[in-house]
PDB file of C-alpha atoms and ligand atoms in Angstrom:
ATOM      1  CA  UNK U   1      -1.230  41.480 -11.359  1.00 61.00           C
ATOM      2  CA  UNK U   2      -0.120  39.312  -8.440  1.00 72.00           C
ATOM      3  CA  UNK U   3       2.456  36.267  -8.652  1.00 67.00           C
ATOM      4  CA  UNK U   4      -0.752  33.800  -8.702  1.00 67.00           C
ATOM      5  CA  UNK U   5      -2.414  35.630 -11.007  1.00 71.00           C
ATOM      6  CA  UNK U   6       0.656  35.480 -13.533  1.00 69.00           C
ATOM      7  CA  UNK U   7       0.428  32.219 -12.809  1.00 68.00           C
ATOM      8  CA  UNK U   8      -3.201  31.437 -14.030  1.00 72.00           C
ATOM      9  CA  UNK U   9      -2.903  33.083 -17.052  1.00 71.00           C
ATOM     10  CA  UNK U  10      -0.028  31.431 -18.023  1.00 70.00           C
ATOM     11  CA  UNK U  11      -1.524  28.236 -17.507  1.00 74.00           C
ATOM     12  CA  UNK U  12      -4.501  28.930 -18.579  1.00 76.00           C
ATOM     13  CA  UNK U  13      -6.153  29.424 -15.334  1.00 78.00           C
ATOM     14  CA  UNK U  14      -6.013  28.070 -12.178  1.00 82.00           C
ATOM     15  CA  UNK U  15      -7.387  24.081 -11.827  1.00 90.00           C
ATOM     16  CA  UNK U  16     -11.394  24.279 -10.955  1.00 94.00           C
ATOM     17  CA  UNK U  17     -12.394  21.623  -8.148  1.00 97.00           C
ATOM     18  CA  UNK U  18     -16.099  20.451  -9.290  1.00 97.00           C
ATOM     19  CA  UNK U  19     -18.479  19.699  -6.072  1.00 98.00           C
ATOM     20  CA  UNK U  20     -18.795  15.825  -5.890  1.00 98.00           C
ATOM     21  CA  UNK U  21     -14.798  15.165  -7.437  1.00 98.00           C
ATOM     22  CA  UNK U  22     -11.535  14.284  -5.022  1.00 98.00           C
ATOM     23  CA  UNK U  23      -8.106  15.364  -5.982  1.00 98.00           C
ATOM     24  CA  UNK U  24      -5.630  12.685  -4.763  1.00 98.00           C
ATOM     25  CA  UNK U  25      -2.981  15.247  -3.508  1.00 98.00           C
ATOM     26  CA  UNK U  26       0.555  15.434  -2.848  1.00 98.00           C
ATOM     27  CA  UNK U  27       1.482  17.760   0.149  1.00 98.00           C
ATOM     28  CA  UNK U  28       5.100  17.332   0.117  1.00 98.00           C
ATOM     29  CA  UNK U  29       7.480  16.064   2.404  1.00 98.00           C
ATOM     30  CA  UNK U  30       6.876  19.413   5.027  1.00 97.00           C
ATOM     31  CA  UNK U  31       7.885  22.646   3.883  1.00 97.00           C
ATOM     32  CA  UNK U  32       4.709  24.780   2.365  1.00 97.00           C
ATOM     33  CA  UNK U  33       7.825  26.315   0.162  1.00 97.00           C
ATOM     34  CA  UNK U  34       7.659  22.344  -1.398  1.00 97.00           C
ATOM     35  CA  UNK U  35       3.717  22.273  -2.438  1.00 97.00           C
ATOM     36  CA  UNK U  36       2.561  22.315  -5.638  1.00 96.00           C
ATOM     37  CA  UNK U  37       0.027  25.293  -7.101  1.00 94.00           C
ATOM     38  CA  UNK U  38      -2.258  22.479  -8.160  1.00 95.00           C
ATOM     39  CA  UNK U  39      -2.330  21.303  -4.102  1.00 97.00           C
ATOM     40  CA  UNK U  40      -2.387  24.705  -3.560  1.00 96.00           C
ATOM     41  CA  UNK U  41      -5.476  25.601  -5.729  1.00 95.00           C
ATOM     42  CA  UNK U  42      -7.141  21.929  -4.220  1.00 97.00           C
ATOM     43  CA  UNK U  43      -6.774  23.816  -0.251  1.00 97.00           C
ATOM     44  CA  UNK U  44      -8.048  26.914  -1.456  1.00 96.00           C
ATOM     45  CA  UNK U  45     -11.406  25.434  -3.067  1.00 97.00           C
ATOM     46  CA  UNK U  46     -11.984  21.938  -1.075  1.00 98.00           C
ATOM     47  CA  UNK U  47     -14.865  21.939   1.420  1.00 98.00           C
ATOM     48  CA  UNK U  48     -12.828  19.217   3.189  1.00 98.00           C
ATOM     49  CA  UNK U  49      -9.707  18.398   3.259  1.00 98.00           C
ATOM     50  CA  UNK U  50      -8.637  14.789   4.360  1.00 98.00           C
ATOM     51  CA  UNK U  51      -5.590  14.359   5.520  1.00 97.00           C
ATOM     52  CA  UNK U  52      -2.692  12.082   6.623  1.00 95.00           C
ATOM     53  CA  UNK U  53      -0.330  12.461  10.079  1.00 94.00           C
ATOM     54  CA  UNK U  54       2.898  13.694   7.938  1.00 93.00           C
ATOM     55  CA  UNK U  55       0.826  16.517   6.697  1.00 97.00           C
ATOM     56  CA  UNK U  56       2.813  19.466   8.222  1.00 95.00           C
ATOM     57  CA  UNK U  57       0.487  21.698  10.402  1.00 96.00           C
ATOM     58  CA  UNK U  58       1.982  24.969   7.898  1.00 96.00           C
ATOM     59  CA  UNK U  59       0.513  23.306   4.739  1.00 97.00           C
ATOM     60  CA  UNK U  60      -2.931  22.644   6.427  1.00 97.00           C
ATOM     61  CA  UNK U  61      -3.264  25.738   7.323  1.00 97.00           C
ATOM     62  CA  UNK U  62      -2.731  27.293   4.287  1.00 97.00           C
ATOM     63  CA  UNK U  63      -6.930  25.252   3.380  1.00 97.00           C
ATOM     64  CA  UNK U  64      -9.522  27.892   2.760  1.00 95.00           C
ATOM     65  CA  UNK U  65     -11.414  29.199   5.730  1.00 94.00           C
ATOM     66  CA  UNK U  66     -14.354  27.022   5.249  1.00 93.00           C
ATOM     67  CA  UNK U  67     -12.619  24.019   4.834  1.00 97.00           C
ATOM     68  CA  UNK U  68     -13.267  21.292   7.436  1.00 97.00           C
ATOM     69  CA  UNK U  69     -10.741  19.150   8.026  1.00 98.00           C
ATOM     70  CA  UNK U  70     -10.454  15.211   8.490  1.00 97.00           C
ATOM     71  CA  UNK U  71      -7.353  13.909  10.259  1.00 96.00           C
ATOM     72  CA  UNK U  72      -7.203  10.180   8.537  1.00 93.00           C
ATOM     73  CA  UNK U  73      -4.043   8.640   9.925  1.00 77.00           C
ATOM     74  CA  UNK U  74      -1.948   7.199  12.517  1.00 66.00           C
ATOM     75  CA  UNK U  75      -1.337   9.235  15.630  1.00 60.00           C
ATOM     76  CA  UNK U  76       0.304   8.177  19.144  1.00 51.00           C
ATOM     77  CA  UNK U  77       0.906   4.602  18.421  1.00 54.00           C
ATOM     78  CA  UNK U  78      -2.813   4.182  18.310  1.00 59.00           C
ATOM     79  CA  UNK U  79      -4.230   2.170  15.185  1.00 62.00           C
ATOM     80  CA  UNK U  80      -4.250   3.144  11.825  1.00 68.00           C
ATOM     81  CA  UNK U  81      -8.069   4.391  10.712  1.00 79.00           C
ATOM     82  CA  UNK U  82      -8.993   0.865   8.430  1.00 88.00           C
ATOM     83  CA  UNK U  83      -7.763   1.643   4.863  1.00 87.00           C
ATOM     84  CA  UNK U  84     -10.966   0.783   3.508  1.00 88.00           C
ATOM     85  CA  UNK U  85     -12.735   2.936   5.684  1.00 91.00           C
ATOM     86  CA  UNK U  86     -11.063   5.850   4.667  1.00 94.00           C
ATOM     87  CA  UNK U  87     -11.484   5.029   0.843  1.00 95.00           C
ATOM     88  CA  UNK U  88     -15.610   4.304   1.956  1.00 95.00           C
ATOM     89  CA  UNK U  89     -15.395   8.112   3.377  1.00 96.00           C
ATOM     90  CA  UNK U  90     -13.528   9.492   0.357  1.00 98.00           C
ATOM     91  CA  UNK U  91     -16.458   7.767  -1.574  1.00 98.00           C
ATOM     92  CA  UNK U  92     -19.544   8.949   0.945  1.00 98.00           C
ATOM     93  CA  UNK U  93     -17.964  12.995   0.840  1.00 98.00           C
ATOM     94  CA  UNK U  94     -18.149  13.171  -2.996  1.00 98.00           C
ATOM     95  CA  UNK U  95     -21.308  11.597  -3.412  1.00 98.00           C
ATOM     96  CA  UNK U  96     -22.590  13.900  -0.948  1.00 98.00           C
ATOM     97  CA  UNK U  97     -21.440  17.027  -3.082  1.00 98.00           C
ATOM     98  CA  UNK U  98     -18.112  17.830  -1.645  1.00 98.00           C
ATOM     99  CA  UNK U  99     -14.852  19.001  -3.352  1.00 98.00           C
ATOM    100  CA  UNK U 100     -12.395  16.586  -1.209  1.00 98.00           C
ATOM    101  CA  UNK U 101      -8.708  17.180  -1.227  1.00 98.00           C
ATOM    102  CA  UNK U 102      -7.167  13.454  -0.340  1.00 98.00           C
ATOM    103  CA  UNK U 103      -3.931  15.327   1.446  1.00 98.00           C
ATOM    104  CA  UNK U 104      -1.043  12.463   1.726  1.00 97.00           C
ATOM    105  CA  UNK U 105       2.368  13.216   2.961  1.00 97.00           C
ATOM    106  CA  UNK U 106       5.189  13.190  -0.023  1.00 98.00           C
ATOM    107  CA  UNK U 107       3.796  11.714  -3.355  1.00 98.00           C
ATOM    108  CA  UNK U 108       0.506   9.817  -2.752  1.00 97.00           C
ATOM    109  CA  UNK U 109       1.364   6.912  -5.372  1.00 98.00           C
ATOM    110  CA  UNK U 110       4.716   6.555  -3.188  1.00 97.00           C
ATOM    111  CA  UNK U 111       4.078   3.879  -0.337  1.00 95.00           C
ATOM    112  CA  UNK U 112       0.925   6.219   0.443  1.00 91.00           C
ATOM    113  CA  UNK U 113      -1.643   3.585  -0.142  1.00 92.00           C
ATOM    114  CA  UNK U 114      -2.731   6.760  -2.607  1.00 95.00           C
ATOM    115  CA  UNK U 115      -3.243   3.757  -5.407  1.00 96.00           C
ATOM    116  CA  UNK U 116      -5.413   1.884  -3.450  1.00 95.00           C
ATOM    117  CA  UNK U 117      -7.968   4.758  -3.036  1.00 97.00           C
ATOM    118  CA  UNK U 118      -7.518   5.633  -6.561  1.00 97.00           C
ATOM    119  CA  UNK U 119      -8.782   2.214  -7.390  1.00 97.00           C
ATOM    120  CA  UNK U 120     -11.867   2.442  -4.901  1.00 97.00           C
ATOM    121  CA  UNK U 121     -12.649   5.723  -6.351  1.00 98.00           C
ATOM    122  CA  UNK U 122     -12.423   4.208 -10.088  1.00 98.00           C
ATOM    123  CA  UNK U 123     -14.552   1.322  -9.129  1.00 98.00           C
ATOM    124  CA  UNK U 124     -16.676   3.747  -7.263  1.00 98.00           C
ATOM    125  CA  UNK U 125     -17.493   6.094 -10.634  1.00 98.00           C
ATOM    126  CA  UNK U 126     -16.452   8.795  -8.111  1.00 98.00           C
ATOM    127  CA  UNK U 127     -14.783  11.231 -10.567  1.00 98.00           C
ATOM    128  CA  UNK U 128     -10.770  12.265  -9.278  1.00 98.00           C
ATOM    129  CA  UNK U 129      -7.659  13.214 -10.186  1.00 98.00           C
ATOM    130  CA  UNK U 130      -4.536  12.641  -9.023  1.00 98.00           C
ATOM    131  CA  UNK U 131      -1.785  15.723  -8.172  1.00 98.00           C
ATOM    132  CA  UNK U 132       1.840  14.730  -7.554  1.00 98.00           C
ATOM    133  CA  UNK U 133       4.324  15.694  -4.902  1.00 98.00           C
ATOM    134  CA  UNK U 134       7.554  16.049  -3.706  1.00 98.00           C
ATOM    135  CA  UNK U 135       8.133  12.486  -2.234  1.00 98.00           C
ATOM    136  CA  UNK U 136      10.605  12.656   0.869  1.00 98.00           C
ATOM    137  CA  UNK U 137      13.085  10.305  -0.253  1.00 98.00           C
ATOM    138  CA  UNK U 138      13.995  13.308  -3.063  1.00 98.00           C
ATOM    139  CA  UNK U 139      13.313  16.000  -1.220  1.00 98.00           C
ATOM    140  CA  UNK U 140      15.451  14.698   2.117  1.00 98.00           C
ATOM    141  CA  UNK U 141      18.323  13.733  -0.047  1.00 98.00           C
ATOM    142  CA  UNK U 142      17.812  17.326  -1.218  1.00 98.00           C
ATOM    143  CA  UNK U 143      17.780  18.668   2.038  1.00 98.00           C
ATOM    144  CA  UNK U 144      20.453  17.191   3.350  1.00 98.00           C
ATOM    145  CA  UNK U 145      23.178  18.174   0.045  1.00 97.00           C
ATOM    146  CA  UNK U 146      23.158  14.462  -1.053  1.00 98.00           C
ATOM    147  CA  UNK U 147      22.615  14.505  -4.879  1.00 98.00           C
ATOM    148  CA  UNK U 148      20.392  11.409  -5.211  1.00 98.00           C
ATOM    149  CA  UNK U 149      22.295  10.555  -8.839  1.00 97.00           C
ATOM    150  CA  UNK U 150      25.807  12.062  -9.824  1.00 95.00           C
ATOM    151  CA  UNK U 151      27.646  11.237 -12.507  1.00 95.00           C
ATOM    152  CA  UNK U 152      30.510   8.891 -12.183  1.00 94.00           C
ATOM    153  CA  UNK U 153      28.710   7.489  -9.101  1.00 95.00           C
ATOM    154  CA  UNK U 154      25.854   6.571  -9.857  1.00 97.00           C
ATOM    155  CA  UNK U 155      23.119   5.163 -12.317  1.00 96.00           C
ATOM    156  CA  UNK U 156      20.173   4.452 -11.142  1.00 98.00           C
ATOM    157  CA  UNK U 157      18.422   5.186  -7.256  1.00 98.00           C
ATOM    158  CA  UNK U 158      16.575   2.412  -5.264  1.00 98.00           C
ATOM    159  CA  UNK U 159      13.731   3.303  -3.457  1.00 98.00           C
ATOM    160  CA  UNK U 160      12.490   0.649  -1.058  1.00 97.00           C
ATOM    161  CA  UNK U 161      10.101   0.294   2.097  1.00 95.00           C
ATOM    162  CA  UNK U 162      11.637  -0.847   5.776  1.00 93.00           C
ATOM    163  CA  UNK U 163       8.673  -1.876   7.266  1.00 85.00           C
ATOM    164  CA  UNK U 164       7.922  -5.045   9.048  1.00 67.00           C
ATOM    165  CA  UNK U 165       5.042  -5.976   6.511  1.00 57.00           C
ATOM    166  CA  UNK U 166       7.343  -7.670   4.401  1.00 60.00           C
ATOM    167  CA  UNK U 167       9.986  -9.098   6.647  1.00 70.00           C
ATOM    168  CA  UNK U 168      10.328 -12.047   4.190  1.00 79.00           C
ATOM    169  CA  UNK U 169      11.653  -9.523   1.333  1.00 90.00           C
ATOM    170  CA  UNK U 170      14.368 -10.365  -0.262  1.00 94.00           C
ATOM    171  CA  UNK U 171      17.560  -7.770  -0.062  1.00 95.00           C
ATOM    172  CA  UNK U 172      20.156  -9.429  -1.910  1.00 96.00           C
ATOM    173  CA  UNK U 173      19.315  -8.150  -5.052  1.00 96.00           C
ATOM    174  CA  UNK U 174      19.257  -4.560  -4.101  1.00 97.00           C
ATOM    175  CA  UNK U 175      22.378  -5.060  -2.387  1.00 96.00           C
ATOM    176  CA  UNK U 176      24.114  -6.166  -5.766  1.00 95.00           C
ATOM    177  CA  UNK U 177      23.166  -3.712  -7.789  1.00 96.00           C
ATOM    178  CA  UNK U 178      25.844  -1.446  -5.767  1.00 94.00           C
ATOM    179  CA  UNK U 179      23.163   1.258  -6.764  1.00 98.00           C
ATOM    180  CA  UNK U 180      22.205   3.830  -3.536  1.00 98.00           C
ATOM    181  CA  UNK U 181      19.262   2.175  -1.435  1.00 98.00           C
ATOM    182  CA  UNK U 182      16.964   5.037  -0.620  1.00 98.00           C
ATOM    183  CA  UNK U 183      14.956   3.642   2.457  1.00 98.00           C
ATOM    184  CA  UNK U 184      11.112   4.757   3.961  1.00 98.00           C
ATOM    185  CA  UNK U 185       9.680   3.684   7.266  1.00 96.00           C
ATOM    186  CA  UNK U 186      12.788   1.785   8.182  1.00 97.00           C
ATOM    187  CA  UNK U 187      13.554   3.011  11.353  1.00 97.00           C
ATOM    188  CA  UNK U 188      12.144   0.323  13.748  1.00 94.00           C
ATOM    189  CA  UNK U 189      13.885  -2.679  11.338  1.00 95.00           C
ATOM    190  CA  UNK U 190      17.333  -0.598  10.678  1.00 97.00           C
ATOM    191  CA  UNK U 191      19.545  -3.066  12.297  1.00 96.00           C
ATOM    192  CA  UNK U 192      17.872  -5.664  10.415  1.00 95.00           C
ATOM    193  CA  UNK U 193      17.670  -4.644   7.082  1.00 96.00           C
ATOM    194  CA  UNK U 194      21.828  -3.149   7.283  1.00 97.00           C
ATOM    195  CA  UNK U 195      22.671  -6.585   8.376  1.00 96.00           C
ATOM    196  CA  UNK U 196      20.720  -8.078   5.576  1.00 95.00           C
ATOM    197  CA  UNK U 197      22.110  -5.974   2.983  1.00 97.00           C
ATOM    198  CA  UNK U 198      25.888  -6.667   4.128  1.00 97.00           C
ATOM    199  CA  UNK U 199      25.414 -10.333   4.546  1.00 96.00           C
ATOM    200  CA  UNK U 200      24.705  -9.909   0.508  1.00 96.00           C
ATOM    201  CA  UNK U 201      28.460  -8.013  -0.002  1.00 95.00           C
ATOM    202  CA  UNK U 202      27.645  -4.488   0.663  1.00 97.00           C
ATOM    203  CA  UNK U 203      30.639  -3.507   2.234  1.00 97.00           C
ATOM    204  CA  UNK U 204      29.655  -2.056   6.032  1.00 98.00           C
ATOM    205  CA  UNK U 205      31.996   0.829   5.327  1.00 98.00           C
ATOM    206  CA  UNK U 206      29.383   2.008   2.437  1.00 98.00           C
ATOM    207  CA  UNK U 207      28.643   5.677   3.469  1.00 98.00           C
ATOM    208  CA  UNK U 208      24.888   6.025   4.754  1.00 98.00           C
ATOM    209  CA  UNK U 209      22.774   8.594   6.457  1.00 98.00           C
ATOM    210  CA  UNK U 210      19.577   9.348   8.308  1.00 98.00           C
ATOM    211  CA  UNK U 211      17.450  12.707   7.363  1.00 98.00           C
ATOM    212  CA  UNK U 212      14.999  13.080   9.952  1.00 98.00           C
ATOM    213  CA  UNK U 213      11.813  15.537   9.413  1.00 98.00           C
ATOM    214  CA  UNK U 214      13.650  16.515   6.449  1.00 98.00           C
ATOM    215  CA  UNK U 215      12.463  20.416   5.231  1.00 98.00           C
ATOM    216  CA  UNK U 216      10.836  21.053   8.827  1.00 97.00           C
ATOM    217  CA  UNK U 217      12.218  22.949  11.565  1.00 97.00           C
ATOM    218  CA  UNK U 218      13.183  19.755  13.391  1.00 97.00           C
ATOM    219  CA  UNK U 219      15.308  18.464  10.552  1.00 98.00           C
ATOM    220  CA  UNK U 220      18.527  16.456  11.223  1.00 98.00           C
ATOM    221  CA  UNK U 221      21.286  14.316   9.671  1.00 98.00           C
ATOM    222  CA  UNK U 222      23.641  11.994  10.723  1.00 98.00           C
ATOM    223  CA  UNK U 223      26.202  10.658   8.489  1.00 97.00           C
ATOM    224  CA  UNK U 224      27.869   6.990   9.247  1.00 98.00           C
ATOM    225  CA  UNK U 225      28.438   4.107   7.821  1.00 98.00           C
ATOM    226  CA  UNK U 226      26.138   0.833   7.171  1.00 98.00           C
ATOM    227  CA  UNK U 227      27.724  -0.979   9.817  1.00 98.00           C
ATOM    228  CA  UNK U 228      27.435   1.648  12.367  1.00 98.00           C
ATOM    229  CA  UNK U 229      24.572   3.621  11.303  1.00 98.00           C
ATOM    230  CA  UNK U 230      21.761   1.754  13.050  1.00 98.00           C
ATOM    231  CA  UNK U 231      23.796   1.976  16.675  1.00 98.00           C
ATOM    232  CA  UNK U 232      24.302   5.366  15.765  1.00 98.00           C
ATOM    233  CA  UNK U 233      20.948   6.269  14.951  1.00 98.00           C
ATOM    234  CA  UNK U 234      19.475   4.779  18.016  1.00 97.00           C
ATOM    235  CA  UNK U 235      22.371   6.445  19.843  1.00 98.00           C
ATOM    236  CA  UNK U 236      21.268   9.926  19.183  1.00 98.00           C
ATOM    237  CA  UNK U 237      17.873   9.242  19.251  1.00 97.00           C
ATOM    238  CA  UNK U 238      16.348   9.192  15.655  1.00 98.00           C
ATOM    239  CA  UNK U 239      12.903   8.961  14.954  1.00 97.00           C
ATOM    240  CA  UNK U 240      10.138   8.449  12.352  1.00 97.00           C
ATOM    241  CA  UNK U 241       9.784  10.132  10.168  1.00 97.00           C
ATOM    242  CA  UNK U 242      12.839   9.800   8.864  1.00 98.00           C
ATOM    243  CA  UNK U 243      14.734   8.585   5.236  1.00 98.00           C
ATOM    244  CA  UNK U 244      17.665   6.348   5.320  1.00 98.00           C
ATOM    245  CA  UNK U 245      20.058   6.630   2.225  1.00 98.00           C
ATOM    246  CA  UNK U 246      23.348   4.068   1.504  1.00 98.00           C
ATOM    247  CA  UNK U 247      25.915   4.507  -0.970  1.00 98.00           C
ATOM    248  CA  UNK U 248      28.375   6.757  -1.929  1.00 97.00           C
ATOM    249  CA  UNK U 249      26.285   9.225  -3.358  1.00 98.00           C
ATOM    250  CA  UNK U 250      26.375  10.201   0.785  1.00 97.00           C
ATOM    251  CA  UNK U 251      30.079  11.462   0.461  1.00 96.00           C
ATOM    252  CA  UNK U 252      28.930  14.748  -1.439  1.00 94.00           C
ATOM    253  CA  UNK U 253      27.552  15.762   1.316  1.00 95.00           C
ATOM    254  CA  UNK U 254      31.052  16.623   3.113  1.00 88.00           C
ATOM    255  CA  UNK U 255      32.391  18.090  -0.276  1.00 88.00           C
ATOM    256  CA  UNK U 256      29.092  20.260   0.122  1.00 90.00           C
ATOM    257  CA  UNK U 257      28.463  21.803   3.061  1.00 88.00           C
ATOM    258  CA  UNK U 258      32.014  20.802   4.746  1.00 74.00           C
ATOM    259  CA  UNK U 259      32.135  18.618   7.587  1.00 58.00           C
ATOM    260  CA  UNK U 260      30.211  15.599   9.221  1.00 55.00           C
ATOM    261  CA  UNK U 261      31.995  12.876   6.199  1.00 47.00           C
ATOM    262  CA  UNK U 262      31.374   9.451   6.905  1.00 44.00           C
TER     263      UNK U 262
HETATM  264  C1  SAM Q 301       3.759   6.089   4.699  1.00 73.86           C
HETATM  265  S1  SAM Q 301       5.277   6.692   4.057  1.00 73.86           S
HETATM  266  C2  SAM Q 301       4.665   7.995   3.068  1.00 73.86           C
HETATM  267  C3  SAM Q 301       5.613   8.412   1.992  1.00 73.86           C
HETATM  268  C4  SAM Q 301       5.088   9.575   1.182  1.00 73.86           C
HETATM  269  N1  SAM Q 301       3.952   9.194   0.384  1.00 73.86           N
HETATM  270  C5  SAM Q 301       6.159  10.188   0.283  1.00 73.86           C
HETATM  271  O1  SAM Q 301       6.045  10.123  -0.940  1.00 73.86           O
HETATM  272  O2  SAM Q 301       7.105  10.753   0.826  1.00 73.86           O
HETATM  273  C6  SAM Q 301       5.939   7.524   5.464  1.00 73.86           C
HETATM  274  C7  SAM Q 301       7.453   7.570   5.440  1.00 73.86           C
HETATM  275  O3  SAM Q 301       7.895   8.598   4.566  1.00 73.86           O
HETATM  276  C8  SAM Q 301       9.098   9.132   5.087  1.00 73.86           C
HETATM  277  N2  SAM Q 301       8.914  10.560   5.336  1.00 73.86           N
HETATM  278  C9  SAM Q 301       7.799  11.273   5.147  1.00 73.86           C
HETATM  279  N3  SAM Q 301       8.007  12.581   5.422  1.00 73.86           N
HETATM  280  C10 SAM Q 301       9.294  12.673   5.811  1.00 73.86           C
HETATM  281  C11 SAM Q 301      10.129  13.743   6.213  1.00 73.86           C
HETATM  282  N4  SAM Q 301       9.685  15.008   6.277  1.00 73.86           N
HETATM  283  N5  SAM Q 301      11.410  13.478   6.534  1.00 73.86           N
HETATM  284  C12 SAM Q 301      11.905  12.228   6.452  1.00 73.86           C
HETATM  285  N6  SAM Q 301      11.154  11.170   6.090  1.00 73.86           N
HETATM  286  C13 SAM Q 301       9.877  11.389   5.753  1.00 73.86           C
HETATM  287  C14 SAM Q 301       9.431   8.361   6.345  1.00 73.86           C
HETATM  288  O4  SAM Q 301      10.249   7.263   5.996  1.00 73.86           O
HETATM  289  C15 SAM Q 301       8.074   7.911   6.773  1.00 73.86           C
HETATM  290  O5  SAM Q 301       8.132   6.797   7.638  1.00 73.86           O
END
């Protein structure tokens, strides 16, 4: 009996994709290793597979040889593909008879717009289900040997978006909690959103990092501090994709792997 096999008959078998249903999937942050069977079984069965920009080339090509695949993202700068669009496409494929796998980077109910299809699909009477994964702001901590809670340190993790969308947000109140700030897409608004966050009384010597392309070949960290983490970043030329993490849950990384401390 093979490992998948096993598998199956312990769950009592493996997840069957009906023609005409989606499965909102989760691919991970990068590494295949980080899939889940269930996204796993959806590449296997889907007769199209429709996916985001973060989904890592190694995970797409583990989709079944028939499989067509339908890059829906943001590539090169150019515009996005319209939102609604996409959700109109996830709609048309299923009604046409197709098993669609919806492939988002991470988690797709994590700033994935993954809800926002959901809902069109609901309204739709298009019948789906949803399949978690490993959203990067875990998984990079993770990667990097930064324990996203320990005890003593910490009680509770922030995760929050950086991008300009929202430039009125207000950062004060994350800033008092004291609790870690894990940040997405914050790359291009670093400098502002560190100043923010310190103008509310997080000292600038909190430890921080940035995990770029975390569980990919191209992964790399660089440990500061919140007052010199966005000079530092830019310094040494870090780039989306990339997780941002401040507070002192960042100093286990030198008691970890030895090395690079704040
Ligand atoms: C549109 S959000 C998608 C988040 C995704 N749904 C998740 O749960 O991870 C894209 C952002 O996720 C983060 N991200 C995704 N994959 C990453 C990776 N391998 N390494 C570091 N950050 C990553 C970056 O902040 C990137 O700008």
């Amino acid at each position: 009996m093979t490992a998948w096999d096993a598998l199956a008959t312990r769950r009592s078998g493996v997840p069957v994709f009906a023609p005409g249903h989606v499965w909102l999937a989760g691919a991970g942050p990068g590494d295949p290793g980080l899939l889940t069977l269930d996204a796993l079984a959806g590449l296997a069965q889907a007769d199209v597979v429709v996916h985001d920009a973060l989904v890592d080339r190694r995970v797409l090509a583990l989709a079944g040889a028939g499989a067509r695949l339908e890059f829906a993202g943001k590539r090169g700068g150019k515009p996005s593909i319209d939102q609604a669009d996409i959700s109109e496409r996830l709609v048309a494929l299923a009604r046409g008879g197709e098993r669609v796998l919806r492939l988002k980077g991470g988690d797709p109910f994590v700033f994935g717009r993954g809800g926002e299809e959901a809902m069109v699909l609901a309204a739709a009477g298009v019948p789906f289900r949803v399949i978690p994964g490993i959203t990067a702001g875990l998984a990079a901590l993770a990667a990097a040997a930064i324990p996203a809670t320990l005890r003593g340190v910490n009680r509770a993790v922030i995760f929050a978006a950086g991008h300009g969308a929202d430039e009125d947000f207000d950062w004060a109140p994350l800033a008092r909690t004291g609790q870690p700030i894990v940040l997405y897409m914050v790359m291009h608004n670093l400098e502002r959103i560190a100043a923010a966050l310190m103008t509310a009384g997080l000292p600038g010597a909190t430890p921080a990092a940035v995990i770029a392309a975390a569980t990919t070949p191209q992964q790399r960290v660089l440990v500061s501090t919140l007052a010199e983490l966005p000079a530092a970043a830019c310094e040494h030329n870090f780039e989306p994709p990339a997780i941002v993490v401040i507070g002192d849950i960042v100093k286990m990384r030198g008691e970890l792997i030895g090395g690079d401390k704040p």
